[in-house]
Amino acid sequence: MHELVLRPVVKRFRAVVLAAGLAAAVGGTLQVAPAQARPADARVPTSLAELRDLERRVERTVARVMPAVVAIRGGVGGGSGVIITEDGLVLTAGHVIGAPERFVTLTLADGREVRGRTLGVSRRSDAGMVQITDPGPFPFVKRGTSNALERGQWLLALGHPGGLQEGRPAVLRLGRVLANRPLGIVTDNTLVGGDSGGPLFDLAGNLVGIHSRIGAVLVQNVHVPIDRFDEEWDRLAAGEAFGVREMARAPEASGSYLGIEIEQTETGIRVAAVVPGFAAEEAGLQPGDLIEAVGDEEIGSLPKLLAVLNFLHKPGDEVKLTVRRGPGQVLRLNATLAERP
Amino acid sequence: MPALRKSLLLAGLAVGLLAPGSAAQAQLDALLFDRDSSRLNDVFQNAFADAASKAQAATAEVLDETGDRVILATAVSADGLFVTKASELPEGKLRVRLAAGPGQAQARVVEVKLLGTDAATDVALLDAPTGTTTAAWARTGARVGQFVVTVGTQEPVLAVGVVGVGERKVPGNSPLLGVGLGEALPQVIGVPVQRVLPDSGAAAAGLEVGDVIVTFMGVPVASREALVEAIGKLEPDVPVELSYRRGDRVVEATTTLGRRDRFGSSRARFQNEMGGALSQRGGGFPLAFQHDTILRPVDVGGPVVDVDGNVLGVNISRSGRVETYTLPPAEVRRVVAKITEDVDRHASRQ
């Protein structure tokens, strides 16, 4: 069990937490700047000036989005969420609310408690929606898009780790995109139970994801991409519960097939045999070749080769193989992946 | 063909590792993890080297008998006073390794005296028989989103994070007996036990489901609320006495209260420990700010600086997957003054 759904603290053994006088008192509607995430948002600052620039952007953005971050109780325990419309539509994780038509209590950043009703739940993506039923207006944030998130891009995570704590506003974590896959954005914005449903923002303050689950190490924090909400929007807004729990399973292996038999040796990943009639033969791979990279991914182990072929590529993709043949000879071969027979 | 069959088998196993369920995604992430794309990126961390090096000479390591670091310490005066985390200090003689100063090839190891500790903040004050370099302390409090750099002795940058929550009172661990309780029966003293947490104080006392707790600390237990309140008034780790009825027997037992964050929700504890060991004492600080720096418990006790190298405070605990706590400068000064006053008062009495 490496991957856990980010359940909040177990209710039975948890003291009742009273929300009182949170520090960030903000009224009215949140101003959302039209700023776009800049291409430089994946860059690593190297000078003091650049560090200061990144720091200033993070500080500004967190101050701006903080009023829209909420804690949610009810449903199946509790978690976090974020308001995205003036009249109080809230995005959260599906597993935080459990099912449609439930009554929940939301604690706003200014400490106010409001009532809400759960709308839809996607068991497929772990997307969830709540409507605040008390009258607004509420501070809200702007939705961005997640498909263009680049590896290395800086992101801000907010939420209530461990559940709402008296006197503690939502907690900021800074991190970067490690992988952007349709079923989950993986970051090193560290999360823990209670953060579930909380928002992930780009540096410009656009909402790009919702916290969903964590893995065993600190670099495995997975967020529902905001684009998945867009795809499932109508059903979520209509209060449907749908989908099977895809997120807890492996993403389906694509079944890409190179047409080689491989073995892990001390010198590397070695081609043991080439299956006639498939990509490897066409590309010119030979028994004894050592596969060093597929595309930009270095191949250090057999599981990694299979992971890259199955999860980063699909049948029909053309991939560049970096192959070592004999001493000093490195070849770059193009192969078109087939479907595993 | 045996070689071919073996390789097929290997391939099959590897696919098996990736395919069947929840471990697969994590496995994949671990395989594809690219340090350069993460916030652990070396170039990024090194960008803070100038800032961190300003406080490096004010950082020291507290050593165990074998010379390994147990915790870091921060110089707070030019005449050799250091603060560190009290609950991580070893028994017996204390030695610290001072950071190598300019022109010094070797770091010096000196014996230090423990002047005193402050229970509320978990700060210990050490006295080294040598002059030390102190760092410049920040004049303004830590701001949410600000970079914080934990300074090391061997290399200037130990780790980098951002402030996640500004200064506040950090709640302590609430005490926990480890029982789920039913309602007291009318006309009968005592509260029935409906659940016993494994490894809890309740389990150690021998409590079982169906037992009825009749007294706690010598006082008859009238209701569930009364027992919860009585437990809540105590501190974790204190010994408690209770008695319970099992059938027609009454058993007296002594046990120790646990900590809610450790035992109360094993899932929360488990999640928090995923990703690294935690400090022994992780909460209950009168004033601290929180950041997301990934530290080991032995990396606590040293200074954290801002991008300019000014000391924002002293790390006091690694408390969870997402939480590291730092005492701000004013709090460090207050505690140092308090401990030195206690020492002076003690000395004047002698």
XYZ file of C-alpha atoms in Angstrom:
691
model
C 0.000 0.000 0.000
C 1.952 2.971 -1.191
C -0.846 5.152 -2.257
C -3.439 6.367 0.140
C -6.508 8.346 -0.331
C -5.994 11.431 1.764
C -8.634 10.741 4.318
C -8.839 13.365 6.953
C -8.314 12.560 10.562
C -10.557 9.777 11.776
C -13.648 11.372 13.155
C -14.278 9.109 16.087
C -11.105 9.999 17.901
C -10.944 13.589 16.969
C -11.796 16.364 19.315
C -14.446 18.658 17.998
C -12.683 21.605 16.471
C -14.393 24.907 16.841
C -13.751 27.497 14.247
C -13.159 30.812 15.871
C -11.560 34.024 14.785
C -9.213 32.926 12.050
C -6.580 35.463 11.265
C -7.273 36.209 7.631
C -10.278 38.462 7.752
C -11.328 39.418 4.271
C -14.724 40.515 3.125
C -16.340 40.943 -0.213
C -15.355 39.488 -3.495
C -11.898 38.349 -4.243
C -10.182 40.266 -6.963
C -8.754 37.927 -9.513
C -5.945 39.250 -11.601
C -6.081 38.277 -15.245
C -2.421 37.293 -15.058
C -1.339 34.303 -17.088
C 1.208 31.802 -15.889
C 4.416 32.910 -17.524
C 6.654 30.515 -19.437
C 9.350 31.272 -16.876
C 7.209 29.666 -14.162
C 9.069 26.393 -14.540
C 12.457 28.087 -14.244
C 14.741 27.625 -11.293
C 15.800 30.957 -9.808
C 19.563 31.207 -9.589
C 20.246 34.772 -8.466
C 19.107 36.736 -5.442
C 16.986 38.937 -7.726
C 15.250 35.898 -9.179
C 14.703 34.371 -5.738
C 13.150 37.627 -4.585
C 10.947 37.753 -7.659
C 9.630 34.222 -7.103
C 9.164 34.897 -3.390
C 7.212 38.067 -4.091
C 4.923 36.283 -6.540
C 4.265 33.468 -4.063
C 3.527 35.911 -1.228
C 1.206 37.980 -3.392
C -0.650 35.009 -4.785
C -1.162 33.295 -1.453
C -2.597 36.470 0.042
C -4.979 36.786 -2.879
C -6.314 33.226 -3.002
C -6.377 32.478 0.731
C -9.845 33.994 1.368
C -11.444 31.444 -1.001
C -10.005 28.352 0.746
C -12.493 26.521 2.973
C -12.637 23.599 5.376
C -15.483 21.127 4.892
C -17.080 18.987 7.602
C -19.879 16.515 7.179
C -19.907 14.197 4.216
C -17.707 11.283 5.173
C -15.425 13.161 7.563
C -13.885 16.346 6.386
C -11.360 18.010 4.217
C -10.693 21.179 2.311
C -12.161 22.951 -0.689
C -12.094 26.171 -2.668
C -14.818 28.607 -3.738
C -14.915 29.325 -7.464
C -18.039 31.485 -7.888
C -19.375 34.517 -6.102
C -22.504 32.594 -5.071
C -20.509 29.839 -3.420
C -19.835 26.932 -5.756
C -17.027 24.915 -4.164
C -14.666 22.414 -5.756
C -13.319 19.627 -3.557
C -12.297 15.979 -3.760
C -14.985 13.374 -4.366
C -13.859 11.271 -1.422
C -14.237 14.246 0.943
C -17.978 14.482 0.340
C -18.723 10.843 -0.493
C -22.136 11.237 -2.092
C -24.535 13.863 -3.475
C -27.327 15.469 -1.443
C -25.531 15.566 1.866
C -25.466 18.503 4.214
C -22.039 19.867 5.059
C -20.618 22.731 7.077
C -17.962 24.909 5.526
C -15.607 27.136 7.456
C -14.480 30.164 5.481
C -11.070 31.782 5.787
C -12.530 34.564 7.958
C -13.799 31.982 10.452
C -17.446 32.193 9.395
C -19.356 28.918 9.233
C -21.808 28.417 6.390
C -24.021 25.547 5.330
C -23.741 23.674 2.070
C -25.096 20.759 0.102
C -22.984 18.254 -1.792
C -23.471 18.085 -5.555
C -21.753 15.559 -7.795
C -18.997 13.071 -7.076
C -16.768 11.462 -9.660
C -15.370 8.212 -8.399
C -13.368 8.095 -11.584
C -11.307 11.266 -11.152
C -12.040 11.979 -7.448
C -13.627 15.316 -8.401
C -16.344 16.659 -6.111
C -18.603 19.720 -5.922
C -20.455 21.494 -3.121
C -22.894 24.402 -3.239
C -22.920 26.794 -0.312
C -26.592 27.277 0.510
C -26.236 30.358 2.717
C -26.416 33.651 0.825
C -23.221 35.142 -0.615
C -21.331 36.887 -1.997
C -18.218 34.861 -1.268
C -14.578 35.413 -2.154
C -13.647 33.147 -5.044
C -10.775 32.221 -7.304
C -10.484 31.809 -11.040
C -10.185 28.451 -12.734
C -7.177 27.926 -14.955
C -6.290 24.991 -17.140
C -4.092 22.045 -16.252
C -3.192 20.530 -19.605
C -0.400 23.013 -20.222
C 1.290 22.582 -16.848
C 4.931 21.878 -17.451
C 7.244 19.667 -15.532
C 9.099 21.837 -13.014
C 6.434 24.551 -12.920
C 6.079 26.174 -9.478
C 2.723 25.670 -7.783
C 1.095 26.650 -4.493
C -0.921 24.167 -2.442
C -3.329 25.282 0.286
C -5.515 23.289 2.630
C -6.165 22.222 6.189
C -3.687 19.409 6.912
C -4.874 17.279 9.813
C -8.235 19.025 9.718
C -9.283 22.528 10.683
C -7.290 23.851 13.641
C -8.449 26.704 15.789
C -6.466 29.840 15.031
C -4.676 28.316 12.054
C -5.513 29.532 8.551
C -5.049 27.273 5.522
C -1.421 26.154 5.288
C 0.727 27.011 2.252
C 3.087 24.514 0.644
C 5.258 25.379 -2.370
C 6.307 22.759 -4.882
C 6.786 21.895 -8.526
C 5.115 19.730 -11.131
C 6.835 16.342 -11.313
C 4.423 14.803 -13.793
C 1.215 15.950 -15.446
C -0.988 13.015 -16.364
C -4.681 12.948 -17.255
C -5.528 11.171 -14.005
C -3.404 13.256 -11.733
C -0.905 16.055 -11.439
C 2.016 14.796 -9.370
C 3.880 17.443 -7.354
C 6.206 17.837 -4.406
C 3.761 20.181 -2.666
C 3.594 17.955 0.410
C 0.077 17.003 1.504
C -1.424 15.026 4.356
C -4.885 13.913 5.472
C -7.275 16.863 5.754
C -5.713 18.570 2.725
C -7.963 16.516 0.459
C -10.098 18.752 -1.686
C -7.832 21.749 -1.171
C -6.682 23.880 -4.094
C -3.520 23.839 -6.188
C -2.654 27.138 -7.876
C -0.166 28.311 -10.440
C 1.951 31.372 -9.623
C -0.639 33.663 -11.165
C -3.295 32.359 -8.781
C -5.262 30.282 -11.291
C -6.789 27.116 -9.860
C -5.149 24.164 -11.636
C -5.926 21.171 -9.412
C -7.583 19.734 -6.310
C -5.636 17.634 -3.768
C -6.554 13.980 -3.923
C -4.002 11.464 -2.636
C -0.431 10.847 -1.504
C 2.218 8.210 -1.943
C 4.821 6.863 0.400
C 7.470 9.466 -0.251
C 7.305 13.223 -0.080
C 7.410 13.646 -3.832
C 4.170 11.743 -4.407
C 1.343 14.186 -3.951
C -1.421 13.770 -6.474
C -4.025 16.357 -7.474
C -7.139 16.040 -9.662
C -6.353 18.165 -12.758
C -8.795 21.046 -13.144
C -9.386 19.958 -16.735
C -10.979 16.783 -15.397
C -13.539 18.929 -13.609
C -14.288 20.657 -16.915
C -14.855 17.305 -18.639
C -17.163 16.094 -15.896
C -18.714 19.478 -15.126
C -22.323 18.855 -16.144
C -22.641 15.632 -14.193
C -20.919 17.134 -11.140
C -23.152 20.198 -11.235
C -26.234 17.999 -11.689
C -25.429 16.174 -8.479
C -24.604 12.793 -9.969
C -22.357 10.173 -8.431
C -20.659 8.348 -11.247
C -17.645 6.439 -12.433
C -15.666 3.578 -11.003
C -12.718 4.184 -8.779
C -10.125 4.520 -11.428
C -7.820 6.754 -9.431
C -6.959 4.067 -6.938
C -6.019 1.658 -9.661
C -3.074 1.883 -11.948
C -3.633 4.000 -14.968
C -4.370 1.458 -17.657
C -1.177 0.236 -19.195
C -1.327 1.273 -22.805
C 0.021 -2.049 -24.015
C 2.737 -0.492 -26.155
C 4.950 -3.149 -27.643
C 8.460 -2.754 -28.905
C 8.970 -6.391 -29.818
C 11.987 -7.330 -27.762
C 12.790 -9.710 -24.995
C 14.805 -7.950 -22.379
C 16.883 -8.786 -19.383
C 18.463 -6.745 -16.669
C 22.207 -7.308 -16.544
C 25.011 -5.667 -14.605
C 25.809 -3.479 -17.589
C 22.225 -2.354 -18.139
C 18.978 -3.267 -19.844
C 19.994 -5.736 -22.507
C 18.060 -6.869 -25.532
C 17.949 -10.654 -25.263
C 16.027 -11.297 -28.464
C 14.228 -9.351 -31.178
C 10.744 -10.509 -32.135
C 10.435 -10.546 -35.931
C 7.892 -8.253 -37.512
C 7.692 -5.570 -34.813
C 9.083 -2.105 -34.152
C 12.397 -3.179 -32.697
C 13.335 -5.190 -35.774
C 12.330 -2.365 -38.099
C 14.330 0.096 -36.025
C 17.380 -2.148 -36.274
C 17.729 -3.262 -32.656
C 19.955 -6.286 -32.208
C 20.391 -8.824 -29.437
C 23.056 -7.586 -27.056
C 22.115 -3.901 -27.446
C 21.803 -1.982 -24.185
C 18.828 0.389 -24.047
C 19.900 3.617 -22.355
C 17.011 5.968 -23.010
C 13.564 6.159 -24.530
C 12.935 9.704 -25.642
C 14.159 11.935 -22.812
C 13.705 9.278 -20.151
C 16.838 7.522 -19.030
C 16.266 3.835 -18.595
C 18.038 2.554 -15.511
C 15.913 -0.462 -14.785
C 13.568 -2.910 -16.366
C 10.493 -1.619 -14.524
C 11.333 1.854 -15.698
C 11.509 0.747 -19.334
C 8.119 -0.891 -18.995
C 6.716 2.126 -17.174
C 7.904 4.491 -19.878
C 6.563 2.333 -22.705
C 3.244 1.645 -21.022
C 2.418 4.897 -19.297
C 4.216 7.636 -21.149
C 3.566 6.166 -24.582
C 0.845 4.378 -26.461
C 0.776 2.171 -29.534
C 1.440 4.219 -32.636
C 3.865 6.601 -30.913
C 7.217 7.075 -32.537
C 9.946 6.916 -29.922
C 13.657 7.666 -30.069
C 15.734 4.895 -28.544
C 19.248 5.551 -27.300
C 21.122 2.283 -27.583
C 24.673 1.267 -26.710
C 26.123 -1.385 -28.990
C 29.596 -2.587 -28.099
C 32.205 -0.302 -26.584
C 31.795 3.331 -27.409
C 29.065 2.950 -30.002
C 25.877 4.833 -29.156
C 23.006 4.693 -31.638
C 19.809 6.684 -31.870
C 17.051 4.615 -33.422
C 13.461 5.503 -34.250
C 10.797 2.925 -33.524
C 7.035 3.034 -33.905
C 5.357 1.263 -31.032
C 2.874 -1.479 -31.841
C 0.043 -2.959 -29.847
C 1.076 -5.831 -27.623
C -0.050 -8.988 -29.447
C 15.850 -21.139 -24.881
C 16.233 -20.969 -21.091
C 17.679 -17.464 -21.277
C 14.751 -16.228 -23.270
C 12.254 -17.785 -20.916
C 13.986 -16.132 -17.974
C 13.827 -12.753 -19.603
C 10.168 -13.228 -20.393
C 9.571 -14.065 -16.808
C 11.416 -10.945 -15.732
C 9.324 -8.824 -18.029
C 6.193 -10.424 -16.690
C 7.173 -9.747 -13.125
C 7.922 -6.168 -13.824
C 4.599 -5.593 -15.492
C 2.998 -7.308 -12.554
C 4.589 -4.803 -10.244
C 3.084 -1.941 -12.126
C -0.314 -3.225 -13.000
C -2.263 -4.415 -9.990
C -3.629 -1.537 -8.089
C -2.774 1.309 -5.886
C 0.927 0.634 -5.476
C 1.391 0.972 -9.191
C 0.982 4.714 -9.455
C 3.398 5.294 -6.609
C 5.846 2.862 -8.137
C 5.638 4.697 -11.401
C 6.121 8.077 -9.759
C 9.153 6.805 -7.916
C 10.616 5.422 -11.120
C 9.994 8.597 -13.035
C 11.013 10.955 -10.213
C 13.311 13.593 -11.508
C 15.087 15.533 -8.797
C 15.883 18.389 -11.151
C 12.187 19.083 -11.709
C 11.505 19.083 -7.985
C 12.075 21.721 -5.351
C 15.061 19.629 -4.251
C 16.808 20.810 -7.423
C 20.462 21.421 -6.513
C 20.797 24.644 -8.486
C 17.749 26.052 -6.694
C 19.019 25.024 -3.273
C 22.479 26.408 -4.034
C 20.976 29.750 -4.986
C 20.534 30.244 -1.230
C 24.176 29.480 -0.402
C 25.211 33.123 0.065
C 22.320 33.778 2.416
C 22.887 30.613 4.421
C 26.651 31.059 4.705
C 26.048 34.251 6.716
C 24.667 32.143 9.559
C 26.813 29.051 9.071
C 29.432 30.083 11.642
C 26.638 30.503 14.210
C 25.564 26.880 13.734
C 26.915 23.917 15.679
C 26.254 20.205 16.001
C 25.517 18.491 19.310
C 27.256 15.110 19.269
C 26.560 11.747 20.818
C 29.302 9.549 22.315
C 30.331 8.223 18.929
C 30.642 11.719 17.485
C 27.459 11.574 15.382
C 25.154 14.562 15.325
C 22.023 14.237 17.443
C 20.751 17.751 16.831
C 21.883 21.183 15.655
C 22.375 24.252 17.859
C 22.330 28.007 17.239
C 24.747 30.532 18.779
C 22.861 33.279 20.601
C 25.749 35.205 22.162
C 29.340 35.967 21.260
C 30.548 34.365 24.493
C 29.454 30.857 23.616
C 25.782 30.445 24.488
C 23.840 28.115 22.186
C 20.178 27.145 22.064
C 19.038 23.729 20.910
C 16.107 21.315 21.251
C 16.018 19.958 24.793
C 14.115 16.713 24.225
C 16.653 15.423 21.696
C 19.732 15.907 23.896
C 21.637 12.792 24.953
C 22.275 11.912 28.600
C 25.619 12.646 30.181
C 28.449 14.787 28.872
C 27.592 17.074 26.002
C 29.955 17.984 23.223
C 29.382 20.246 20.266
C 31.210 20.532 16.998
C 31.511 24.171 16.017
C 31.304 25.123 12.368
C 34.735 25.598 10.805
C 35.396 29.317 10.720
C 37.194 31.197 7.967
C 40.755 29.973 7.691
C 40.045 26.958 9.868
C 40.380 23.656 8.119
C 38.987 21.609 10.965
C 35.827 22.146 12.941
C 36.520 22.250 16.697
C 34.793 19.944 19.141
C 34.301 21.367 22.635
C 32.585 20.149 25.749
C 29.582 22.261 26.755
C 27.583 22.739 29.911
C 23.812 22.424 29.963
C 22.712 25.627 31.719
C 19.030 24.815 31.763
C 15.942 23.994 29.776
C 12.517 25.521 29.231
C 9.718 22.963 29.158
C 7.211 25.146 27.302
C 9.392 25.762 24.263
C 11.562 22.628 24.519
C 14.647 24.874 24.379
C 17.928 23.967 26.090
C 20.656 26.530 26.709
C 24.249 25.330 26.307
C 27.403 27.129 27.440
C 30.522 26.568 25.339
C 33.916 27.638 26.740
C 34.747 29.634 23.666
C 33.820 32.738 21.778
C 31.447 32.214 18.877
C 30.217 34.083 15.867
C 26.603 35.128 16.019
C 24.366 35.836 13.063
C 22.201 38.844 12.309
C 18.627 38.324 13.468
C 15.736 39.444 11.307
C 13.835 42.491 12.524
C 10.502 41.536 11.035
C 8.447 38.390 11.525
C 8.226 35.572 9.006
C 5.697 36.194 6.219
C 3.574 33.483 4.616
C 5.180 32.529 1.313
C 8.633 33.739 2.315
C 11.563 31.417 1.601
C 13.229 29.911 4.649
C 16.645 28.293 4.509
C 17.778 25.838 7.158
C 21.501 26.322 7.710
C 23.942 23.455 8.190
C 27.452 23.200 9.541
C 29.132 21.128 6.831
C 27.404 22.871 3.943
C 25.564 26.184 4.235
C 22.214 25.064 2.808
C 20.698 22.094 4.598
C 17.204 22.499 3.149
C 14.814 25.099 1.758
C 11.093 25.658 2.242
C 8.464 28.377 2.466
C 6.592 29.760 5.445
C 3.174 28.079 5.456
C 1.639 29.699 8.547
C 2.799 32.840 10.358
C 3.592 33.033 14.072
C 0.937 31.524 16.328
C 0.491 29.363 19.396
C 1.029 25.780 18.246
C -1.312 23.403 20.059
C 0.222 20.550 21.972
C -0.650 16.950 21.969
C -3.843 16.263 23.749
C -3.801 13.303 26.098
C -5.503 10.088 25.138
C -6.413 7.010 27.146
C -7.346 5.035 24.050
C -10.885 3.862 24.708
C -14.164 4.241 22.913
C -16.839 4.771 25.549
C -20.524 3.978 25.714
C -23.100 5.794 27.817
C -23.230 5.184 31.550
C -26.181 3.137 32.659
C -28.698 4.925 34.849
C -28.267 4.325 38.575
C -24.896 2.633 38.033
C -21.470 4.197 38.505
C -19.095 3.616 35.638
C -18.828 3.932 31.874
C -18.680 0.893 29.579
C -15.723 0.401 27.221
C -16.768 -0.201 23.629
C -13.397 -0.112 21.964
C -9.729 -0.303 22.983
C -7.025 1.136 20.763
C -4.068 -1.184 20.296
C -0.797 0.043 21.874
C -2.657 2.657 23.902
C -2.577 3.332 27.627
C -5.938 1.607 27.869
C -4.556 -1.530 26.245
C -1.568 -1.431 28.607
C -3.953 -1.237 31.569
C -5.532 -4.477 30.378
C -8.857 -2.881 29.480
C -11.098 -4.927 27.215
C -14.349 -4.272 25.410
C -17.185 -4.805 27.878
C -15.245 -3.616 30.944
C -16.784 -0.755 32.889
C -14.451 2.026 34.095
C -15.588 2.867 37.620
C -12.918 5.213 38.949
C -10.328 7.470 37.336
C -7.610 9.036 39.516
C -9.532 7.903 42.548
C -12.761 9.652 41.556
C -15.910 7.672 40.703
C -16.782 8.044 37.028
C -20.327 9.329 36.770
C -20.582 9.814 33.029
C -18.739 9.551 29.781
C -18.349 13.351 29.632
C -16.893 13.435 33.131
C -14.220 10.892 32.208
C -13.358 12.677 28.946
C -13.040 15.939 30.871
C -10.855 14.386 33.560
C -8.490 12.952 30.941
C -8.431 16.244 29.047
C -7.109 18.087 32.083
C -3.973 15.930 32.190
C -0.844 15.964 30.053
C 0.257 13.192 27.714
C 2.770 10.721 29.143
C 1.613 11.159 32.741
C 0.837 8.046 34.786
C -2.808 7.594 35.730
C -4.717 5.255 38.016
C -8.051 3.764 37.182
C -10.244 0.861 38.154
C -12.679 -1.129 36.092
C -15.294 -3.746 36.651
C -15.147 -6.981 34.697
C -17.983 -9.315 35.525
C -18.139 -9.218 39.293
C -14.495 -8.332 39.765
C -12.988 -4.850 40.087
C -9.457 -4.445 38.722
C -7.149 -1.579 39.693
C -4.596 -0.516 37.111
C -1.914 2.096 36.530
C -1.082 3.197 33.017
C 0.182 6.149 31.000
C -1.792 8.546 28.854
C -0.799 8.599 25.202
C -0.769 11.431 22.722
C -3.733 11.920 20.513
C -1.641 12.685 17.436
C 0.287 9.465 17.875
C -2.449 7.110 18.918
C -5.700 8.901 18.359
C -5.681 8.415 14.662
C -3.251 5.781 13.563
C -4.020 6.728 9.999
C -3.034 10.351 10.544
C 0.124 9.276 12.328
C 0.926 6.821 9.574
C 0.426 9.412 6.873
C 2.555 11.922 8.718
C 5.403 9.481 9.097
C 5.265 8.559 5.440
C 8.173 10.551 4.197
C 10.400 10.644 7.220
C 11.012 10.411 10.932
C 9.588 13.049 13.262
C 10.848 14.852 16.349
C 9.960 13.361 19.743
C 8.221 16.500 20.858
C 6.266 18.072 18.041
C 3.836 20.604 19.448
C 2.719 22.717 22.364
C 4.883 25.740 21.551
C 3.766 29.135 22.891
C 4.828 30.912 19.683
C 6.221 29.475 16.456
C 5.810 29.706 12.704
C 5.338 26.769 10.382
C 7.127 25.933 7.150
C 7.247 23.067 4.669
C 10.984 22.357 4.786
C 11.756 18.652 4.705
C 14.037 17.983 7.674
C 15.142 14.977 9.661
C 14.843 15.224 13.447
C 18.660 15.631 13.645
C 18.423 18.701 11.389
C 16.367 20.603 13.969
C 17.889 23.106 16.442
C 19.760 25.255 13.938
C 18.970 28.657 12.485
C 16.741 29.396 9.507
C 17.481 32.473 7.428
C 15.658 34.542 4.825
C 16.986 35.232 1.311
C 19.257 37.926 2.759
C 20.777 35.671 5.396
C 19.000 37.230 8.380
C 17.978 34.704 11.034
C 14.195 34.284 11.118
C 14.352 31.873 14.011
C 15.513 28.519 15.361
C 13.967 25.264 14.134
C 12.325 23.555 17.086
C 10.620 20.532 15.566
C 9.882 18.345 12.599
C 6.295 17.503 13.400
C 4.677 15.940 10.356
C 4.763 15.328 6.648
C 3.874 18.949 6.019
C 5.040 20.713 9.164
C 8.278 22.036 10.564
C 8.191 24.621 13.378
C 10.534 27.522 14.101
C 10.769 29.754 17.171
C 10.952 33.415 16.117
C 13.816 35.642 17.372
C 11.789 37.378 20.105
C 10.725 34.007 21.479
C 14.320 32.737 21.486
C 15.469 35.872 23.326
C 12.664 35.541 25.870
C 13.514 31.938 26.619
C 17.259 32.568 26.823
C 16.601 35.393 29.293
C 14.301 33.175 31.327
C 16.793 30.316 31.564
C 19.721 32.605 32.409
C 17.628 34.315 35.111
C 16.841 30.920 36.592
C 20.543 30.072 36.518
C 21.484 33.380 38.178
C 18.842 32.974 40.848
C 20.044 29.466 41.514
C 23.681 30.626 41.649
C 22.899 33.471 44.068
C 21.223 31.054 46.438
C 24.296 28.877 46.652
